[in-house]
Amino acid sequence: MKGIQPSAIVYRRPVASDGGHIWKLIKRAGGLDVNSVYCYLMLSDMFSETCSIAEREGRLCGFLSAFRKPAQPDTLFVWQIAVDPVLRGNGIGGKLLKDVLSRDNNADIQVLEATISPGNMASRRWFMAAARELESECSISELYDASMFPESHEAELLFRIGPFTLKR
């Protein structure tokens, strides 16, 4: 469903009661590791300043989870981005990121990081587009080898954008 009115989508911080809805969205979106509902409850409650939800007509249609790296507080690690499959292609993922970066308490973020498996072309394209939007370079390096996962899982490459200066 491309071409929806941007005003039809509301972006906001999640709250704990969103956890179950986020879990359902992650399952519906496909392609992501589905964590426990408890994980999404905690992200929504304890990391709400670095996570964002997109809602359309009262229904959750997008979610971005991220956190500041404890040893590098100027670095935002983007963990998951999910958009309802019927609404993909409307820029919702980018707007979720903009929502997080526009918050006053995140004004000092200068670097974005994420891990992306080699086969996840959609996430690779999204992260490269984010680098262009932030007018910064994106470096890619090895981080987690496939042998580190107890079950079948691709390696995870570290994508790093920055440093950049947020435009207010």
Tab-separated table of C-alpha atoms in Angstrom:
chain	number	residue	atom	x	y	z
A	1	MET	CA	0.000	0.000	0.000
A	2	LYS	CA	2.377	2.680	-1.233
A	3	GLY	CA	1.488	6.324	-1.312
A	4	ILE	CA	-0.309	6.608	2.020
A	5	GLN	CA	-0.702	10.065	3.512
A	6	PRO	CA	2.251	10.744	5.841
A	7	SER	CA	-0.117	12.442	8.280
A	8	ALA	CA	-1.984	9.157	8.634
A	9	ILE	CA	0.961	7.732	10.599
A	10	VAL	CA	1.817	8.807	14.135
A	11	TYR	CA	5.311	8.247	15.572
A	12	ARG	CA	5.851	8.003	19.312
A	13	ARG	CA	7.817	6.468	22.154
A	14	PRO	CA	6.624	2.992	23.104
A	15	VAL	CA	5.197	2.131	26.514
A	16	ALA	CA	5.288	-1.243	28.266
A	17	SER	CA	1.759	-2.150	27.154
A	18	ASP	CA	2.972	-2.010	23.517
A	19	GLY	CA	5.245	-5.050	24.041
A	20	GLY	CA	2.739	-7.695	22.909
A	21	HIS	CA	1.750	-5.660	19.846
A	22	ILE	CA	5.414	-5.230	18.927
A	23	TRP	CA	5.968	-8.989	19.216
A	24	LYS	CA	3.039	-9.583	16.840
A	25	LEU	CA	4.401	-7.005	14.379
A	26	ILE	CA	7.860	-8.639	14.416
A	27	LYS	CA	6.263	-12.015	13.620
A	28	ARG	CA	4.078	-10.470	10.889
A	29	ALA	CA	6.983	-8.568	9.343
A	30	GLY	CA	9.104	-11.697	8.884
A	31	GLY	CA	12.838	-11.836	8.335
A	32	LEU	CA	13.778	-10.816	11.885
A	33	ASP	CA	14.698	-12.874	14.910
A	34	VAL	CA	11.552	-12.941	17.054
A	35	ASN	CA	12.468	-12.290	20.663
A	36	SER	CA	10.263	-12.953	23.680
A	37	VAL	CA	7.316	-10.712	24.477
A	38	TYR	CA	9.160	-9.920	27.709
A	39	CYS	CA	12.073	-8.529	25.672
A	40	TYR	CA	9.729	-6.151	23.829
A	41	LEU	CA	8.064	-5.162	27.125
A	42	MET	CA	11.468	-4.223	28.550
A	43	LEU	CA	12.536	-2.351	25.413
A	44	SER	CA	9.285	-0.394	25.500
A	45	ASP	CA	9.613	0.365	29.190
A	46	MET	CA	13.337	0.767	29.867
A	47	PHE	CA	14.611	1.910	26.459
A	48	SER	CA	11.686	4.017	25.275
A	49	GLU	CA	13.922	7.053	24.654
A	50	THR	CA	15.794	5.138	21.947
A	51	CYS	CA	12.882	3.163	20.489
A	52	SER	CA	9.975	4.327	18.331
A	53	ILE	CA	6.584	3.080	17.210
A	54	ALA	CA	4.590	3.972	14.109
A	55	GLU	CA	0.794	3.727	14.314
A	56	ARG	CA	-1.799	4.012	11.602
A	57	GLU	CA	-5.480	4.161	12.510
A	58	GLY	CA	-4.643	2.943	16.026
A	59	ARG	CA	-2.743	-0.131	14.792
A	60	LEU	CA	0.980	-0.667	15.228
A	61	CYS	CA	2.632	-0.633	11.792
A	62	GLY	CA	6.299	0.007	12.569
A	63	PHE	CA	8.859	-0.410	15.317
A	64	LEU	CA	12.507	0.530	15.753
A	65	SER	CA	14.470	-0.694	18.745
A	66	ALA	CA	17.828	0.793	19.619
A	67	PHE	CA	20.013	1.565	22.599
A	68	ARG	CA	23.030	3.669	23.431
A	69	LYS	CA	26.171	1.572	23.789
A	70	PRO	CA	27.209	1.804	27.474
A	71	ALA	CA	30.924	2.247	26.687
A	72	GLN	CA	30.161	4.660	23.807
A	73	PRO	CA	27.152	6.819	24.769
A	74	ASP	CA	27.406	8.854	21.548
A	75	THR	CA	26.679	5.635	19.589
A	76	LEU	CA	23.147	4.425	18.944
A	77	PHE	CA	22.982	0.715	18.186
A	78	VAL	CA	19.918	-0.039	16.045
A	79	TRP	CA	18.759	-3.525	16.949
A	80	GLN	CA	15.574	-4.146	14.950
A	81	ILE	CA	13.424	-2.277	12.463
A	82	ALA	CA	10.097	-3.777	11.478
A	83	VAL	CA	7.452	-2.363	9.152
A	84	ASP	CA	4.131	-4.022	8.400
A	85	PRO	CA	4.577	-5.737	5.015
A	86	VAL	CA	1.571	-3.965	3.457
A	87	LEU	CA	3.055	-0.548	4.285
A	88	ARG	CA	6.649	-1.066	3.182
A	89	GLY	CA	8.032	1.438	0.718
A	90	ASN	CA	6.490	4.459	2.447
A	91	GLY	CA	9.610	5.572	4.330
A	92	ILE	CA	8.317	4.432	7.710
A	93	GLY	CA	11.666	2.914	8.779
A	94	GLY	CA	13.514	6.158	8.098
A	95	LYS	CA	10.888	8.177	9.941
A	96	LEU	CA	11.156	5.869	12.951
A	97	LEU	CA	14.883	6.628	13.066
A	98	LYS	CA	14.270	10.370	12.633
A	99	ASP	CA	11.791	10.245	15.508
A	100	VAL	CA	14.448	8.799	17.832
A	101	LEU	CA	17.213	11.136	16.647
A	102	SER	CA	14.987	14.224	16.955
A	103	ARG	CA	14.496	13.796	20.703
A	104	ASP	CA	16.359	16.340	22.832
A	105	ASN	CA	18.026	13.692	24.994
A	106	ASN	CA	19.520	12.087	21.849
A	107	ALA	CA	21.038	15.301	20.422
A	108	ASP	CA	24.580	14.129	21.206
A	109	ILE	CA	24.410	10.932	19.145
A	110	GLN	CA	27.145	11.002	16.513
A	111	VAL	CA	27.331	7.373	15.355
A	112	LEU	CA	24.808	4.718	14.294
A	113	GLU	CA	25.639	1.029	14.374
A	114	ALA	CA	23.806	-2.150	13.478
A	115	THR	CA	24.659	-5.735	12.699
A	116	ILE	CA	23.299	-7.094	9.449
A	117	SER	CA	23.695	-10.558	7.975
A	118	PRO	CA	25.212	-10.736	4.477
A	119	GLY	CA	21.952	-12.037	2.985
A	120	ASN	CA	19.726	-9.287	4.392
A	121	MET	CA	19.779	-6.980	1.389
A	122	ALA	CA	16.795	-4.889	2.525
A	123	SER	CA	18.526	-3.933	5.779
A	124	ARG	CA	21.783	-3.238	3.954
A	125	ARG	CA	19.985	-0.878	1.552
A	126	TRP	CA	18.148	0.802	4.442
A	127	PHE	CA	21.346	1.412	6.399
A	128	MET	CA	23.179	2.765	3.338
A	129	ALA	CA	20.235	5.135	2.695
A	130	ALA	CA	20.459	6.275	6.337
A	131	ALA	CA	24.162	7.067	5.787
A	132	ARG	CA	23.284	9.214	2.760
A	133	GLU	CA	20.518	10.968	4.702
A	134	LEU	CA	22.970	11.724	7.524
A	135	GLU	CA	25.591	12.802	4.957
A	136	SER	CA	28.104	10.391	6.412
A	137	GLU	CA	30.156	7.364	5.447
A	138	CYS	CA	29.184	3.801	6.284
A	139	SER	CA	31.909	1.300	7.113
A	140	ILE	CA	31.328	-2.459	7.194
A	141	SER	CA	33.407	-4.937	9.179
A	142	GLU	CA	33.149	-8.486	10.485
A	143	LEU	CA	31.753	-8.821	13.995
A	144	TYR	CA	29.991	-12.101	14.790
A	145	ASP	CA	30.988	-15.185	12.832
A	146	ALA	CA	28.299	-17.755	11.993
A	147	SER	CA	30.152	-20.308	14.151
A	148	MET	CA	29.300	-18.218	17.237
A	149	PHE	CA	25.603	-19.091	16.944
A	150	PRO	CA	24.475	-22.461	18.392
A	151	GLU	CA	21.840	-22.854	15.661
A	152	SER	CA	22.014	-22.122	11.961
A	153	HIS	CA	22.528	-18.380	11.566
A	154	GLU	CA	24.424	-16.217	9.136
A	155	ALA	CA	27.348	-14.127	10.284
A	156	GLU	CA	26.541	-10.606	11.465
A	157	LEU	CA	28.493	-7.728	9.937
A	158	LEU	CA	28.895	-4.442	11.776
A	159	PHE	CA	27.612	-1.414	9.844
A	160	ARG	CA	28.844	1.881	11.302
A	161	ILE	CA	27.683	5.336	10.184
A	162	GLY	CA	29.496	8.385	11.432
A	163	PRO	CA	30.579	10.495	12.944
A	164	PHE	CA	27.783	12.848	11.910
A	165	THR	CA	26.168	15.960	13.281
A	166	LEU	CA	22.426	15.944	13.744
A	167	LYS	CA	20.650	18.814	12.029
A	168	ARG	CA	18.042	20.460	14.218
